[in-house]
Every structure is written in structure tokens, then in C-alpha cells.
mmCIF file with all atom_site columns, C-alpha atoms in Angstrom:
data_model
loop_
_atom_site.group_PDB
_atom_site.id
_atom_site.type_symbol
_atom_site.label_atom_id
_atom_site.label_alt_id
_atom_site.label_comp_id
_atom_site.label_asym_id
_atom_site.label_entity_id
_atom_site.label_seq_id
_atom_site.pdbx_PDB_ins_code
_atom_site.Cartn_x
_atom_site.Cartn_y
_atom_site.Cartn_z
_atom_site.occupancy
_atom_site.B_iso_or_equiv
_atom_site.pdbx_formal_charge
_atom_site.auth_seq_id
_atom_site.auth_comp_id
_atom_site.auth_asym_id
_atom_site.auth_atom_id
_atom_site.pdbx_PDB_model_num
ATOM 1   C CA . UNK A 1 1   ? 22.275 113.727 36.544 1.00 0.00 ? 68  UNK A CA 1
ATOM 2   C CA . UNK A 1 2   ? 22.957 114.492 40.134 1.00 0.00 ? 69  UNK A CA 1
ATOM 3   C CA . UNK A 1 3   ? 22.935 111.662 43.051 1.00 0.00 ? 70  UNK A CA 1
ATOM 4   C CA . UNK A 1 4   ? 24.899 114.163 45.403 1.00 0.00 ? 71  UNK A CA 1
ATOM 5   C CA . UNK A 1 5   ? 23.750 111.881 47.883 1.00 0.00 ? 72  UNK A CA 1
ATOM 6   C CA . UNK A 1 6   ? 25.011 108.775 46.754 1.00 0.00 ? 73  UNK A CA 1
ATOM 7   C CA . UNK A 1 7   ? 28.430 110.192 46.053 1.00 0.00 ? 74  UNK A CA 1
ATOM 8   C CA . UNK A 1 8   ? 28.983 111.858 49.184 1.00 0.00 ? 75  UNK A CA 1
ATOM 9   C CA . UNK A 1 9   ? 28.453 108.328 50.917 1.00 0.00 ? 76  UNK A CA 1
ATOM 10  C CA . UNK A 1 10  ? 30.910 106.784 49.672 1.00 0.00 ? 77  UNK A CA 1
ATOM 11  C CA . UNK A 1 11  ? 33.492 109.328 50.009 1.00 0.00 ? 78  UNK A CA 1
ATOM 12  C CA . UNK A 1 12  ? 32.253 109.705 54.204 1.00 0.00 ? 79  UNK A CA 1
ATOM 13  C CA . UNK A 1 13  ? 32.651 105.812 53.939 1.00 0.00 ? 80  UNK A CA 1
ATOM 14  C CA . UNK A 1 14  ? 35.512 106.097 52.364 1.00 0.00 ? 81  UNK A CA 1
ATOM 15  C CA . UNK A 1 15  ? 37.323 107.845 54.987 1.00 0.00 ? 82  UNK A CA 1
ATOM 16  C CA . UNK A 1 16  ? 35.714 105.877 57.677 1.00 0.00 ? 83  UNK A CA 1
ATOM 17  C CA . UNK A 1 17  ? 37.296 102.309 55.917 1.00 0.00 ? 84  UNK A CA 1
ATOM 18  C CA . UNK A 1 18  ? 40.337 104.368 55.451 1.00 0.00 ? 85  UNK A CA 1
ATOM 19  C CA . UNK A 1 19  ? 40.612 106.385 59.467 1.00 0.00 ? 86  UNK A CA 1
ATOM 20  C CA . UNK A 1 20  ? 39.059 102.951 60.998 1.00 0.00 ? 87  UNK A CA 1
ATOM 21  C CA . UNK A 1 21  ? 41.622 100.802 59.984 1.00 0.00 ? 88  UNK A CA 1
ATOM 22  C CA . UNK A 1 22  ? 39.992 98.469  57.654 1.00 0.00 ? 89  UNK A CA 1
ATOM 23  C CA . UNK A 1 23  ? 41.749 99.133  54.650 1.00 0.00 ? 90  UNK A CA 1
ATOM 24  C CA . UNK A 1 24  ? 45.468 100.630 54.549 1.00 0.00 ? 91  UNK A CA 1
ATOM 25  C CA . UNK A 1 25  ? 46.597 103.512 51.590 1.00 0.00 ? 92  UNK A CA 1
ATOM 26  C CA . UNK A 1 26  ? 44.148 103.033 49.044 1.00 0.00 ? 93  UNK A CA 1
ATOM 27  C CA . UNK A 1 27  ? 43.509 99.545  49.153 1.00 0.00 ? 94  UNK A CA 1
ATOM 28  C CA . UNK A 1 28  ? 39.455 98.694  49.553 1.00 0.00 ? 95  UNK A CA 1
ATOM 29  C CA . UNK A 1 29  ? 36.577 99.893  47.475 1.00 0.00 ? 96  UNK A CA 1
ATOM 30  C CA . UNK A 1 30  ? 32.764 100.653 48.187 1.00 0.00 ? 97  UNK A CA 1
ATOM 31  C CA . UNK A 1 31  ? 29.631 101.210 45.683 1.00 0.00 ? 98  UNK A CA 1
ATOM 32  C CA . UNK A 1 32  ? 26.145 102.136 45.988 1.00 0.00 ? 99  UNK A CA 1
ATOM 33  C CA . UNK A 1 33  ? 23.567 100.581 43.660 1.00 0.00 ? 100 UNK A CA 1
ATOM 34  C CA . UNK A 1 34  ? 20.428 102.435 42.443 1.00 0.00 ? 101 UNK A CA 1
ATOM 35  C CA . UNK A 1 35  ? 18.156 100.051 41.750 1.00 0.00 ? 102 UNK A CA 1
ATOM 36  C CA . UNK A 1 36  ? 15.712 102.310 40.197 1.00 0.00 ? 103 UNK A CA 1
ATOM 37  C CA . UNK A 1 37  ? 17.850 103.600 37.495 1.00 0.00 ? 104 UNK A CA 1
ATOM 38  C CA . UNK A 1 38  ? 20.194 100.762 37.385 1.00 0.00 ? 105 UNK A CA 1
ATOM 39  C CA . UNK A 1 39  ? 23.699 103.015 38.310 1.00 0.00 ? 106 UNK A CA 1
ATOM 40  C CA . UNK A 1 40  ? 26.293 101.963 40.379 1.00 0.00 ? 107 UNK A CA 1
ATOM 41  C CA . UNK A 1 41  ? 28.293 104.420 42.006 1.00 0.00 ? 108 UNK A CA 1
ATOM 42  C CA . UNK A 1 42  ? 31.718 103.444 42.926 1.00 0.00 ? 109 UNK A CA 1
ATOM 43  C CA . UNK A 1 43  ? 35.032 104.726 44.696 1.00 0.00 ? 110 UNK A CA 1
ATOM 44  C CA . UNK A 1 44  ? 37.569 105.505 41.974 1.00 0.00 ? 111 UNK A CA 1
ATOM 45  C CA . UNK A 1 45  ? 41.274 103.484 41.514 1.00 0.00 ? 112 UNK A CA 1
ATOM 46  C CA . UNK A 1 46  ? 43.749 104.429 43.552 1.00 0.00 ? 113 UNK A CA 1
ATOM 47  C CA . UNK A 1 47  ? 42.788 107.593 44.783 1.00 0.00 ? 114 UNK A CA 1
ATOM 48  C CA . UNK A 1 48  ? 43.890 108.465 48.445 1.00 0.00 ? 115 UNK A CA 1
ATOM 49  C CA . UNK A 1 49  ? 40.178 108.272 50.649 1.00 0.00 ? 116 UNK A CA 1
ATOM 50  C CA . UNK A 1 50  ? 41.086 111.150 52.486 1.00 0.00 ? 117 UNK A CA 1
ATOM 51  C CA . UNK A 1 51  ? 41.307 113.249 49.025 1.00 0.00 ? 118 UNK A CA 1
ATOM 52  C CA . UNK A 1 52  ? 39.291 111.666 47.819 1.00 0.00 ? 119 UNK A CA 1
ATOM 53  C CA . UNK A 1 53  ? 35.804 114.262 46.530 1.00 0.00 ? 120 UNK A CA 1
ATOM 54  C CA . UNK A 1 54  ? 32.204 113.732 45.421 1.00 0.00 ? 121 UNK A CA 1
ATOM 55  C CA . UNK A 1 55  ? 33.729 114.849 41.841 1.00 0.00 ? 122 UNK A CA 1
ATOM 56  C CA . UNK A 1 56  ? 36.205 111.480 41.579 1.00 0.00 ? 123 UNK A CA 1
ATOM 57  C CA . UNK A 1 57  ? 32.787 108.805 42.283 1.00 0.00 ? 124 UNK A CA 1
ATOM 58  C CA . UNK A 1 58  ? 32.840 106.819 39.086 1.00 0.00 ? 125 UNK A CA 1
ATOM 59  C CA . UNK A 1 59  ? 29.097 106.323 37.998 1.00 0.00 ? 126 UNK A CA 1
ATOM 60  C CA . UNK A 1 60  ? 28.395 103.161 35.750 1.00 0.00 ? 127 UNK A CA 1
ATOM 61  C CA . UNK A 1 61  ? 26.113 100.312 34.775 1.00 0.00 ? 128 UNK A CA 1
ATOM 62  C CA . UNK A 1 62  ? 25.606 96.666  35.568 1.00 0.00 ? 129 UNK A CA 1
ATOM 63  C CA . UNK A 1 63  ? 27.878 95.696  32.672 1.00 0.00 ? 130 UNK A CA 1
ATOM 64  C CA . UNK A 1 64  ? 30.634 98.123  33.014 1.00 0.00 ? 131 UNK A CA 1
ATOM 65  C CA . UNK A 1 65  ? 29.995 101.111 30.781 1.00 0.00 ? 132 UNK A CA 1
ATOM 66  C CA . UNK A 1 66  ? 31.315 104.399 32.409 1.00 0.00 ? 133 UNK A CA 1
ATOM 67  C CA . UNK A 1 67  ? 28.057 106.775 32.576 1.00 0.00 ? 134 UNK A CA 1
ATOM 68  C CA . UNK A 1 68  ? 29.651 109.616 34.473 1.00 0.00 ? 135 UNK A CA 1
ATOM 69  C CA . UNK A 1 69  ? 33.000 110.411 35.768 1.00 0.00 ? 136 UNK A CA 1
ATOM 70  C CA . UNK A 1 70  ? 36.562 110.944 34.797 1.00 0.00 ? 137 UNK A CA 1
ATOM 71  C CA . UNK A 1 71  ? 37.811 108.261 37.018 1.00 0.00 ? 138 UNK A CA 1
ATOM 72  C CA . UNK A 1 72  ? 38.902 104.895 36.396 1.00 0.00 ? 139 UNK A CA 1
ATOM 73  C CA . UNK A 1 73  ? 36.568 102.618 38.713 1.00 0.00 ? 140 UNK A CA 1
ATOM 74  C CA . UNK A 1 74  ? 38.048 100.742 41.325 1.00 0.00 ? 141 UNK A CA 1
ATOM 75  C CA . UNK A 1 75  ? 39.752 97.307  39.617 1.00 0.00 ? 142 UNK A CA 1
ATOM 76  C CA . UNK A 1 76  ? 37.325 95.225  41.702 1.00 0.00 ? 143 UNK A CA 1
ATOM 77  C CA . UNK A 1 77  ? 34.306 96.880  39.597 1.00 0.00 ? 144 UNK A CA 1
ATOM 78  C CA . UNK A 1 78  ? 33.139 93.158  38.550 1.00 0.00 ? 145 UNK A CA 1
ATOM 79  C CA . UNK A 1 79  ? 32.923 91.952  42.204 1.00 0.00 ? 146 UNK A CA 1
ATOM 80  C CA . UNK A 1 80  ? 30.490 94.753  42.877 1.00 0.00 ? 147 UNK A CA 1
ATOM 81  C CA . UNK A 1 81  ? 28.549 94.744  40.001 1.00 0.00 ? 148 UNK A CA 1
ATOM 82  C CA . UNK A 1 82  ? 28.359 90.654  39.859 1.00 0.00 ? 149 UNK A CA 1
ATOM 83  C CA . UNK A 1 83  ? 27.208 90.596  43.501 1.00 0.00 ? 150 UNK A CA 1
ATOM 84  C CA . UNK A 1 84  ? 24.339 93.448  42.736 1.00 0.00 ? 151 UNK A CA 1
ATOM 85  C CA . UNK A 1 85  ? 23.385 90.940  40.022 1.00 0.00 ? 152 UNK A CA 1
ATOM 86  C CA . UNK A 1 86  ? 23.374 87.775  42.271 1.00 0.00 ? 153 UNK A CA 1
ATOM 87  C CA . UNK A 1 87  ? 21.648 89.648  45.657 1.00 0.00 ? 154 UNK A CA 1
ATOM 88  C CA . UNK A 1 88  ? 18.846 91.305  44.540 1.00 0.00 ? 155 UNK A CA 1
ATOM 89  C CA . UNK A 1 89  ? 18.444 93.235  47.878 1.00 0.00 ? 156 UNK A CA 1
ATOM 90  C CA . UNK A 1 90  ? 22.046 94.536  48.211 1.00 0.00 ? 157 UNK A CA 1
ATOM 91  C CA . UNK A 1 91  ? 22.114 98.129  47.417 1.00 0.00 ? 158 UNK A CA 1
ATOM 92  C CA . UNK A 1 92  ? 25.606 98.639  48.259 1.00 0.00 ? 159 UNK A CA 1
ATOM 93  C CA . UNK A 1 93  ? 29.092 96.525  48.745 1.00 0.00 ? 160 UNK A CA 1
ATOM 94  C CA . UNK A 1 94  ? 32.078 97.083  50.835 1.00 0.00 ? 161 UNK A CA 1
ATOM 95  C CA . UNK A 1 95  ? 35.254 95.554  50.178 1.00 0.00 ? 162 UNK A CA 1
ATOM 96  C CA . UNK A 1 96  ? 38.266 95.475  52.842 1.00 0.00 ? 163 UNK A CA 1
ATOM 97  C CA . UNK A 1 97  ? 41.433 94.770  53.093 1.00 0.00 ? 164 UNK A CA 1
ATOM 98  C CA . UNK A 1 98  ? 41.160 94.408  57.401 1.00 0.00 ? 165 UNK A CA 1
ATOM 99  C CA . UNK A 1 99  ? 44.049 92.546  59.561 1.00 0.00 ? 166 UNK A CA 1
ATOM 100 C CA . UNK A 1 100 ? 41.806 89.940  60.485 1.00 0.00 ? 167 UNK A CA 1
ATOM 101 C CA . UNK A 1 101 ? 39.567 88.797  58.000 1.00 0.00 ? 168 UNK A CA 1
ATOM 102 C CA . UNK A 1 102 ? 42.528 88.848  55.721 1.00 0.00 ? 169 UNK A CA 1
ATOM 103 C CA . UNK A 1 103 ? 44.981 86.890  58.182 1.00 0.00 ? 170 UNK A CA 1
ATOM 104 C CA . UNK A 1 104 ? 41.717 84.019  58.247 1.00 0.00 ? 171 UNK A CA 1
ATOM 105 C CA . UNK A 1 105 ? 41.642 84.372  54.533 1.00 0.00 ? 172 UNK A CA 1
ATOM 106 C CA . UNK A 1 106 ? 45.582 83.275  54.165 1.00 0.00 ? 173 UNK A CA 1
ATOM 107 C CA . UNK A 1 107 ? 44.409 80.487  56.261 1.00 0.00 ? 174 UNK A CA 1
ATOM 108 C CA . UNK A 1 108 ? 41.788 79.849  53.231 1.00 0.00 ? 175 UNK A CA 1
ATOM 109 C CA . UNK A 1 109 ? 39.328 79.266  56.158 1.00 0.00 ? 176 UNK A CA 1
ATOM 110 C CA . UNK A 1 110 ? 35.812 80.127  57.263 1.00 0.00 ? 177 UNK A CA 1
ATOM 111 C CA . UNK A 1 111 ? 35.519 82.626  59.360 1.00 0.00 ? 178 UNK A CA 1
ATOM 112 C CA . UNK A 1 112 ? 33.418 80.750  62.414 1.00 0.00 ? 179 UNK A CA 1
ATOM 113 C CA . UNK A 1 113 ? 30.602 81.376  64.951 1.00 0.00 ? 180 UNK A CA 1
ATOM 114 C CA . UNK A 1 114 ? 32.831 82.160  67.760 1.00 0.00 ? 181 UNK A CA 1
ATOM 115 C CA . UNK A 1 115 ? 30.625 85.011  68.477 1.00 0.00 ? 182 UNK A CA 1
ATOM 116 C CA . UNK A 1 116 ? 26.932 84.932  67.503 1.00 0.00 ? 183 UNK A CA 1
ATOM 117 C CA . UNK A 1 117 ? 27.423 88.976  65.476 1.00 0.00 ? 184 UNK A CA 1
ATOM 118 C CA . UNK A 1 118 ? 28.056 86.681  62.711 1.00 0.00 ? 185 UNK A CA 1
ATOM 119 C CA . UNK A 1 119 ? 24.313 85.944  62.098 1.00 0.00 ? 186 UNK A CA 1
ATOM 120 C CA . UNK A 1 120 ? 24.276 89.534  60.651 1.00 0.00 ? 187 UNK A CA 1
ATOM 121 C CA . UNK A 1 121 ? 26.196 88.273  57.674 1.00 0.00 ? 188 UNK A CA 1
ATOM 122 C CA . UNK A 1 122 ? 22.728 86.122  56.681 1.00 0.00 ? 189 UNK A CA 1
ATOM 123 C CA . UNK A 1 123 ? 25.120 82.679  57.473 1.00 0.00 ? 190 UNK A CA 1
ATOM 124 C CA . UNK A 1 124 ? 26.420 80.571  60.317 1.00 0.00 ? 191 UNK A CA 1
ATOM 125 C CA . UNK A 1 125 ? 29.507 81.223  58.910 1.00 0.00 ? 192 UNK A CA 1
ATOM 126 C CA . UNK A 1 126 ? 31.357 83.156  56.614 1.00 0.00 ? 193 UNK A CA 1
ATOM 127 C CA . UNK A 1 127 ? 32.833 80.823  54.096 1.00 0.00 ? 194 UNK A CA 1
ATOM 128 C CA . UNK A 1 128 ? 36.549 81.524  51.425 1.00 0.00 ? 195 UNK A CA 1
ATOM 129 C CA . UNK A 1 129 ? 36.518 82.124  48.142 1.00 0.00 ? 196 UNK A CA 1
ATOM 130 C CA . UNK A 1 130 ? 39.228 79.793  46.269 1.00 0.00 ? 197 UNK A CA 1
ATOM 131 C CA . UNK A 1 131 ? 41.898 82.287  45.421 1.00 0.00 ? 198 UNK A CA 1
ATOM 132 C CA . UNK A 1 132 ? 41.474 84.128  42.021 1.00 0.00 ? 199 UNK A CA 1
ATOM 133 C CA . UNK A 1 133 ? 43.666 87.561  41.225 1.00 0.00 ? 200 UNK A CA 1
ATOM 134 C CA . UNK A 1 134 ? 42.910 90.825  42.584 1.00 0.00 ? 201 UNK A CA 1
ATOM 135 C CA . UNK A 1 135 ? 40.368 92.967  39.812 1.00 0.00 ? 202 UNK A CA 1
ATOM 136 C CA . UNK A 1 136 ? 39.426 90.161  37.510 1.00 0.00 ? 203 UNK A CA 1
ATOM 137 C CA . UNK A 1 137 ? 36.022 88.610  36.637 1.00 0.00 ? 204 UNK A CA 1
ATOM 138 C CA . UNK A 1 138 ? 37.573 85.370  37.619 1.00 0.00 ? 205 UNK A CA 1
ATOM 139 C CA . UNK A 1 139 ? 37.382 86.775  41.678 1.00 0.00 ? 206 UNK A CA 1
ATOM 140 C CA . UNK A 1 140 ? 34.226 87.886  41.279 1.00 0.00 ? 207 UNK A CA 1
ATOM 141 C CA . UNK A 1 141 ? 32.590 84.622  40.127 1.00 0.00 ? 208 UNK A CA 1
ATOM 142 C CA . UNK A 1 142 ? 34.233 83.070  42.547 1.00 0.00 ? 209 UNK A CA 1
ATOM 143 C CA . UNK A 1 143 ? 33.370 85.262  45.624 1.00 0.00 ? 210 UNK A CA 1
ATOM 144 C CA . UNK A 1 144 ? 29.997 84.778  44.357 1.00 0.00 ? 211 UNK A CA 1
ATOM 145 C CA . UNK A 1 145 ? 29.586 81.332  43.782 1.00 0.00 ? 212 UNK A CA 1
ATOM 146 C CA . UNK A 1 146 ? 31.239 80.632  47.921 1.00 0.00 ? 213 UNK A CA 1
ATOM 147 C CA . UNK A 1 147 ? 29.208 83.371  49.137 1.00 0.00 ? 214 UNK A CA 1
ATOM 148 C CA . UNK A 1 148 ? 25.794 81.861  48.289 1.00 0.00 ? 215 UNK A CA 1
ATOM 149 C CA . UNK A 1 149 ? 22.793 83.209  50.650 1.00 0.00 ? 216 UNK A CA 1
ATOM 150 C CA . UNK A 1 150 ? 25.551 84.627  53.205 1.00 0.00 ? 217 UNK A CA 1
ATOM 151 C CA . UNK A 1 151 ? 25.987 88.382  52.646 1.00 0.00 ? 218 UNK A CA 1
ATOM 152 C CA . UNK A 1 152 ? 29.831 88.301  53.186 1.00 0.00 ? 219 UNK A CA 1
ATOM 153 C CA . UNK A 1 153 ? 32.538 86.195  51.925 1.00 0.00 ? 220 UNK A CA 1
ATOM 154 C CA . UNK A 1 154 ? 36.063 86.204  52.553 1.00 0.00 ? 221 UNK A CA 1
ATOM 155 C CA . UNK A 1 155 ? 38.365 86.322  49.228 1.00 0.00 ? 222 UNK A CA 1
ATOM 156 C CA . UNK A 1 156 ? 41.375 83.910  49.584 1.00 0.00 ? 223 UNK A CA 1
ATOM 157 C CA . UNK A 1 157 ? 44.782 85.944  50.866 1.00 0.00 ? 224 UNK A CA 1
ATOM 158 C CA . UNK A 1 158 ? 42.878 89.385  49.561 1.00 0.00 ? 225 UNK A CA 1
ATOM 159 C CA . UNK A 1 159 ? 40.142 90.657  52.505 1.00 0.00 ? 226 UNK A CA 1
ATOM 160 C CA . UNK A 1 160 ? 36.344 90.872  52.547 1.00 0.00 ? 227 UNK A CA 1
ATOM 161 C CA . UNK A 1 161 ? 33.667 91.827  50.471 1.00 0.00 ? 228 UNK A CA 1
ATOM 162 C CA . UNK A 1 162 ? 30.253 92.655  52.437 1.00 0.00 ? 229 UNK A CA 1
ATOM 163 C CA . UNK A 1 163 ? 26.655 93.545  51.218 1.00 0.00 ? 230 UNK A CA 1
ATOM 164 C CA . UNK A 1 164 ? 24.018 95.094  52.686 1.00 0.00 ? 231 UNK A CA 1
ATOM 165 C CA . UNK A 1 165 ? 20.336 97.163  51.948 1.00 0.00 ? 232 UNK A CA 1
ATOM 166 C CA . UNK A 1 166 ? 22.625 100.410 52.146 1.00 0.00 ? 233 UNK A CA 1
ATOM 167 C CA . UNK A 1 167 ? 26.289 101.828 53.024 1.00 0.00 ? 234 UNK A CA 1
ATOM 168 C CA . UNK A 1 168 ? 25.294 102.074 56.748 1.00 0.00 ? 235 UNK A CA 1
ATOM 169 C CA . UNK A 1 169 ? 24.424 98.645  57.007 1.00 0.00 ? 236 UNK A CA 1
ATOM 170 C CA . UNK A 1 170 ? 27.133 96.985  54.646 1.00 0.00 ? 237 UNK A CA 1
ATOM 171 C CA . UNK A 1 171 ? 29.769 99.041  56.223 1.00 0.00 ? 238 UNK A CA 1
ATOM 172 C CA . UNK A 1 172 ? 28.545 97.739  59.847 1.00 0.00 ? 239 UNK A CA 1
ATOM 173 C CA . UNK A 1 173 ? 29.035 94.389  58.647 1.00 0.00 ? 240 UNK A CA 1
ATOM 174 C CA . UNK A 1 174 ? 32.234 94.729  57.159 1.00 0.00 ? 241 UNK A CA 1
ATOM 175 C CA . UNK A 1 175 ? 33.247 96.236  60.751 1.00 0.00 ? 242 UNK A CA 1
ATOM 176 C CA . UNK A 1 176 ? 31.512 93.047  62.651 1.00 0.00 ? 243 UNK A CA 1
ATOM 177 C CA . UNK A 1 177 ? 33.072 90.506  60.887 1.00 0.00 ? 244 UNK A CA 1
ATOM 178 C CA . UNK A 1 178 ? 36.517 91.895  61.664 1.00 0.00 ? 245 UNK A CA 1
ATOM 179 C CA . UNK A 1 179 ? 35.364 91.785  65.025 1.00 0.00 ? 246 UNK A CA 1
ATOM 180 C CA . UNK A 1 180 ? 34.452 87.799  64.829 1.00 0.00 ? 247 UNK A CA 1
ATOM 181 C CA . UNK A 1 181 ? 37.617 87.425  62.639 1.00 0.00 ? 248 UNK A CA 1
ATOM 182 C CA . UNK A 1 182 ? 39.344 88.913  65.567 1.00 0.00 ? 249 UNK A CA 1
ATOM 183 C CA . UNK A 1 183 ? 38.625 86.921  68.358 1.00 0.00 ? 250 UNK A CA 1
ATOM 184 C CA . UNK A 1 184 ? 38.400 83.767  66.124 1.00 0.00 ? 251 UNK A CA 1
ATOM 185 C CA . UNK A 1 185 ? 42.305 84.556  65.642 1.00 0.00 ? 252 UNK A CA 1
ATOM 186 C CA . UNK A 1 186 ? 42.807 85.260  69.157 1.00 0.00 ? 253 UNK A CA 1
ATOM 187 C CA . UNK A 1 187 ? 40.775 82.250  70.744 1.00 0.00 ? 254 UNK A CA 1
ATOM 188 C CA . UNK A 1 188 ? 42.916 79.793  68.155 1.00 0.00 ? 255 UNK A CA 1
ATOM 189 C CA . UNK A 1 189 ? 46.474 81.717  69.164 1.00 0.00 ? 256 UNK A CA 1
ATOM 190 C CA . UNK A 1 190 ? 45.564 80.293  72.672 1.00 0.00 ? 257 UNK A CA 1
ATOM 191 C CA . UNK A 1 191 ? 43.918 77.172  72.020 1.00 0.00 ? 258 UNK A CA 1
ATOM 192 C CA . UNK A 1 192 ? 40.663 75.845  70.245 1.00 0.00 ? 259 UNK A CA 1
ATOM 193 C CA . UNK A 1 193 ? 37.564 77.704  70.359 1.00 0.00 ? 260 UNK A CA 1
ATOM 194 C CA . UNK A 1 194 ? 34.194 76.212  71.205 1.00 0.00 ? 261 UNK A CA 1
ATOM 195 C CA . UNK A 1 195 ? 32.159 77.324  68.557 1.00 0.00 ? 262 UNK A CA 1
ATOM 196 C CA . UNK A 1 196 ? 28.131 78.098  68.672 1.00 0.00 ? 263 UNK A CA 1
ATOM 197 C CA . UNK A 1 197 ? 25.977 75.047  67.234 1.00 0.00 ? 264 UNK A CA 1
ATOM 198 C CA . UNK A 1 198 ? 23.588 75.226  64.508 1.00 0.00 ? 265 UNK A CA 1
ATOM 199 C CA . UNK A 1 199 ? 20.909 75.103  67.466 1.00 0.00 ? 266 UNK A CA 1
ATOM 200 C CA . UNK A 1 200 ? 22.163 78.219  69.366 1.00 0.00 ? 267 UNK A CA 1
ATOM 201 C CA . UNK A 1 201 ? 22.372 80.492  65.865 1.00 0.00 ? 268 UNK A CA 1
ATOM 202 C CA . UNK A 1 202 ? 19.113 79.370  64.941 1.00 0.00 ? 269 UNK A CA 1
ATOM 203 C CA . UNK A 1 203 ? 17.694 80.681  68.102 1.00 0.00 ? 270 UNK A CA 1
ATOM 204 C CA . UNK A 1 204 ? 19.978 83.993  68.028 1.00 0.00 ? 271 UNK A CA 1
ATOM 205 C CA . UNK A 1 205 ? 18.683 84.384  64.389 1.00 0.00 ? 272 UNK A CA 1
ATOM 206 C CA . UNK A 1 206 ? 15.368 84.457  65.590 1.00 0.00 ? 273 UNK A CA 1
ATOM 207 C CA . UNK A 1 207 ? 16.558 87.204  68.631 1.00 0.00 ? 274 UNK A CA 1
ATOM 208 C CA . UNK A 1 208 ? 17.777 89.253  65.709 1.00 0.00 ? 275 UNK A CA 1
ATOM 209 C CA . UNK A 1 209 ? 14.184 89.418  64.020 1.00 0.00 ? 276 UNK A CA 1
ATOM 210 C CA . UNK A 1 210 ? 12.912 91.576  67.283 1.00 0.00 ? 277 UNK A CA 1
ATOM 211 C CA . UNK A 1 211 ? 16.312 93.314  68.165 1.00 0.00 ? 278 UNK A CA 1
ATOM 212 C CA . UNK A 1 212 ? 16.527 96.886  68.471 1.00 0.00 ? 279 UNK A CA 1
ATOM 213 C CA . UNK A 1 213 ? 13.692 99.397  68.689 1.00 0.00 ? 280 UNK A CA 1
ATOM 214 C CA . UNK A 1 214 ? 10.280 98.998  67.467 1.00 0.00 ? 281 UNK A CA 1
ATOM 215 C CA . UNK A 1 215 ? 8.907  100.119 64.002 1.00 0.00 ? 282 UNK A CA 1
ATOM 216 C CA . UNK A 1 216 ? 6.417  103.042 65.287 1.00 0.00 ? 283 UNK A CA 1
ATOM 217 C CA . UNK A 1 217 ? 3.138  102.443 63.414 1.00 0.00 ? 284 UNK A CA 1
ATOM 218 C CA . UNK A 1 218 ? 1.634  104.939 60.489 1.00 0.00 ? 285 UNK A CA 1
ATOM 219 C CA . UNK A 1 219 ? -0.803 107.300 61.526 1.00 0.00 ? 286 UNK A CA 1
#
């Protein structure tokens, strides 16, 4: 058993999170999911990103059970693995420990459609998880049961946890949503902030379908 690719991922991830400012000292955890053979690969507990190798990747199944590795997982293991088990198209997870969508989560608030990125998170808002302790089943469930279709959720006086089709795409979403967390803090620092109707993210969910460049056909 290989997956070089997989575990080099998350450590470049790893010290993107870590160099980007979304998660301080070795707080935050990614994981890729292999659908096809049913592995999770995940960043290991406590271990500093920046030292962090292709070696110290924890490999393990849906339930738990170490595979590969000499690593202890990362504590939130049963947030990752419950949300692969709940989203059938996420194929990885990023959880963060950013300024923002923390200082909303202390706030135990949504964050809100100040800024129409958030229709990448699947949601016209981001809802809070009710507060459960850091690395316990208990979070998990209940990140999972507020997150319901929306692929991020915040986790109450903790962070964000993200998923997306793969590490490129969950990571970009764990970097939007700090953005809208952001200037959902700042516009409420200076007064309230108009926020987009149902209406106007309908129609920007319907932009997103076509954004970007076009698929070139098979030959």
C-alpha cells in the first residue's frame, strides 16, 4: 500500500492551513477519503505542519481502525469520518481553527450572506453547531446534524469544518468562508449589514453553475 499522492496532499495542505493563517501551532486537521478502497488518510495529533512528512499521515477506515501509520490520528478523527459517512460526495474535510469563523462561532451564530462566496458552501448560510468538546463523537454528530445539505458548518467556540470533492476544493472553501466570516465581523463592528435575500442567492447559485471556463468536449 502506497497512496504517495494522497499523503503528500495533506502535508502541502498542511502547511498551507498552517503558513496561511487558518490554524495556529498545530491546531486544525485535514483528511482525504478514498472512496474506492474505503481509507481515510488523515493529518496526525499534534505534530508541527511544517515537520510534518508523508511518513506521519495516519491511514484508517470509516470506523476508526488504524490501517497504516505510527501516528495517533488527529482527535477530531470522528468529525471526518462521520461527515464522509453523511456526504457521500466529499472526498476530503478541512477543519480550522481561523480568527473569524471562530470569533462568529463564540457568537454561536450563522455565518451570513453578506457576500454571495458563501453559495460555494452548498447553503445560504453557514449555520453553528451547539457546542460539544473538542475530539469526541458527541462534536461530530452534532456538526453533522447543523450542517445538513450545506458543506460547511461552524463548531460552537472551536472553528470550521469544510468538505469538498477534493483537498483543492475543500481547502478553497475553508479559505472563503473566513473571507465572509470576515467582513460579516467587520460590517457588524460598524453597524448592521444588509444581507443578500433568498432571491439574489438563488440567482447567484444559478451564476455559479456556468462560472469559470468551459468543459472542452472529448474527441
Amino acid at each position: 500500500m502506497n497512496y504517495n499522492e494522497e499523503k503528500q496532499a495533506l502535508v502541502n495542505y498542511g502547511k498551507k492551513m498552517s503558513t496561511e493563517g487558518l490554524s495556529s501551532g498545530t491546531s486544525g486537521n485535514l483528511s482525504i477519503f478514498n472512496k474506492e478502497s474505503g481509507l481515510v488518510f488523515i493529518t496526525p495529533s499534534g505534530v508541527d505542519y511544517q515537520k510534518t512528512t508523508s511518513k506521519d499521515i495516519v491511514v484508517m477506515d470509516l470506523e476508526g481502525n488504524i490501517i497504516d501509520g505510527d501516528k495517533k490520528p488527529s482527535s477530531e478523527w470522528h468529525l471526518h469520518t462521520l461527515f464522509y459517512k453523511n456526504k457521500p460526495d466529499a472526498r476530503a474535510v478541512v477543519h480550522t481553527h481561523s480568527v473569524f469563523c471562530t470569533t462568529i462561532s463564540a457568537l454561536r451564530m450563522p455565518i451570513k450572506p453578506v457576500h454571495y462566496v458563501i453559495a460555494d458552501a452548498n447553503s445560504i448560510e453557514v449555520p453553528c453547531a451547539e457546542y460539544k468538546r473538542y475530539g469526541t463523537e458527541e462534536l461530530a454528530k452534532a456538526a453533522v446534524k447543523a450542517a445538513g445539505k450545506s458543506d460547511a458548518v461552524l463548531l460552537a467556540n472551536h472553528g470550521i469544518v469544510v468538505c469538498g470533492k477534493d483537498i483543492s476544493s475543500a481547502y478553497s472553501l475553508a479559505k472563503e468562508m473566513e473571507y465572509v466570516a470576515e467582513i460579516q465581523y467587520r460590517a457588524m463592528s460598524i453597524g448592521k449589514p444588509i444581507l443578500l435575500t433568498d432571491d439574489e442567492m438563488k440567482e447567484v447559485a444559478e451564476g455559479f453553475k456556468n462560472y469559470g471556463q468551459p468543459k472542452k468536449e472529448d474527441k
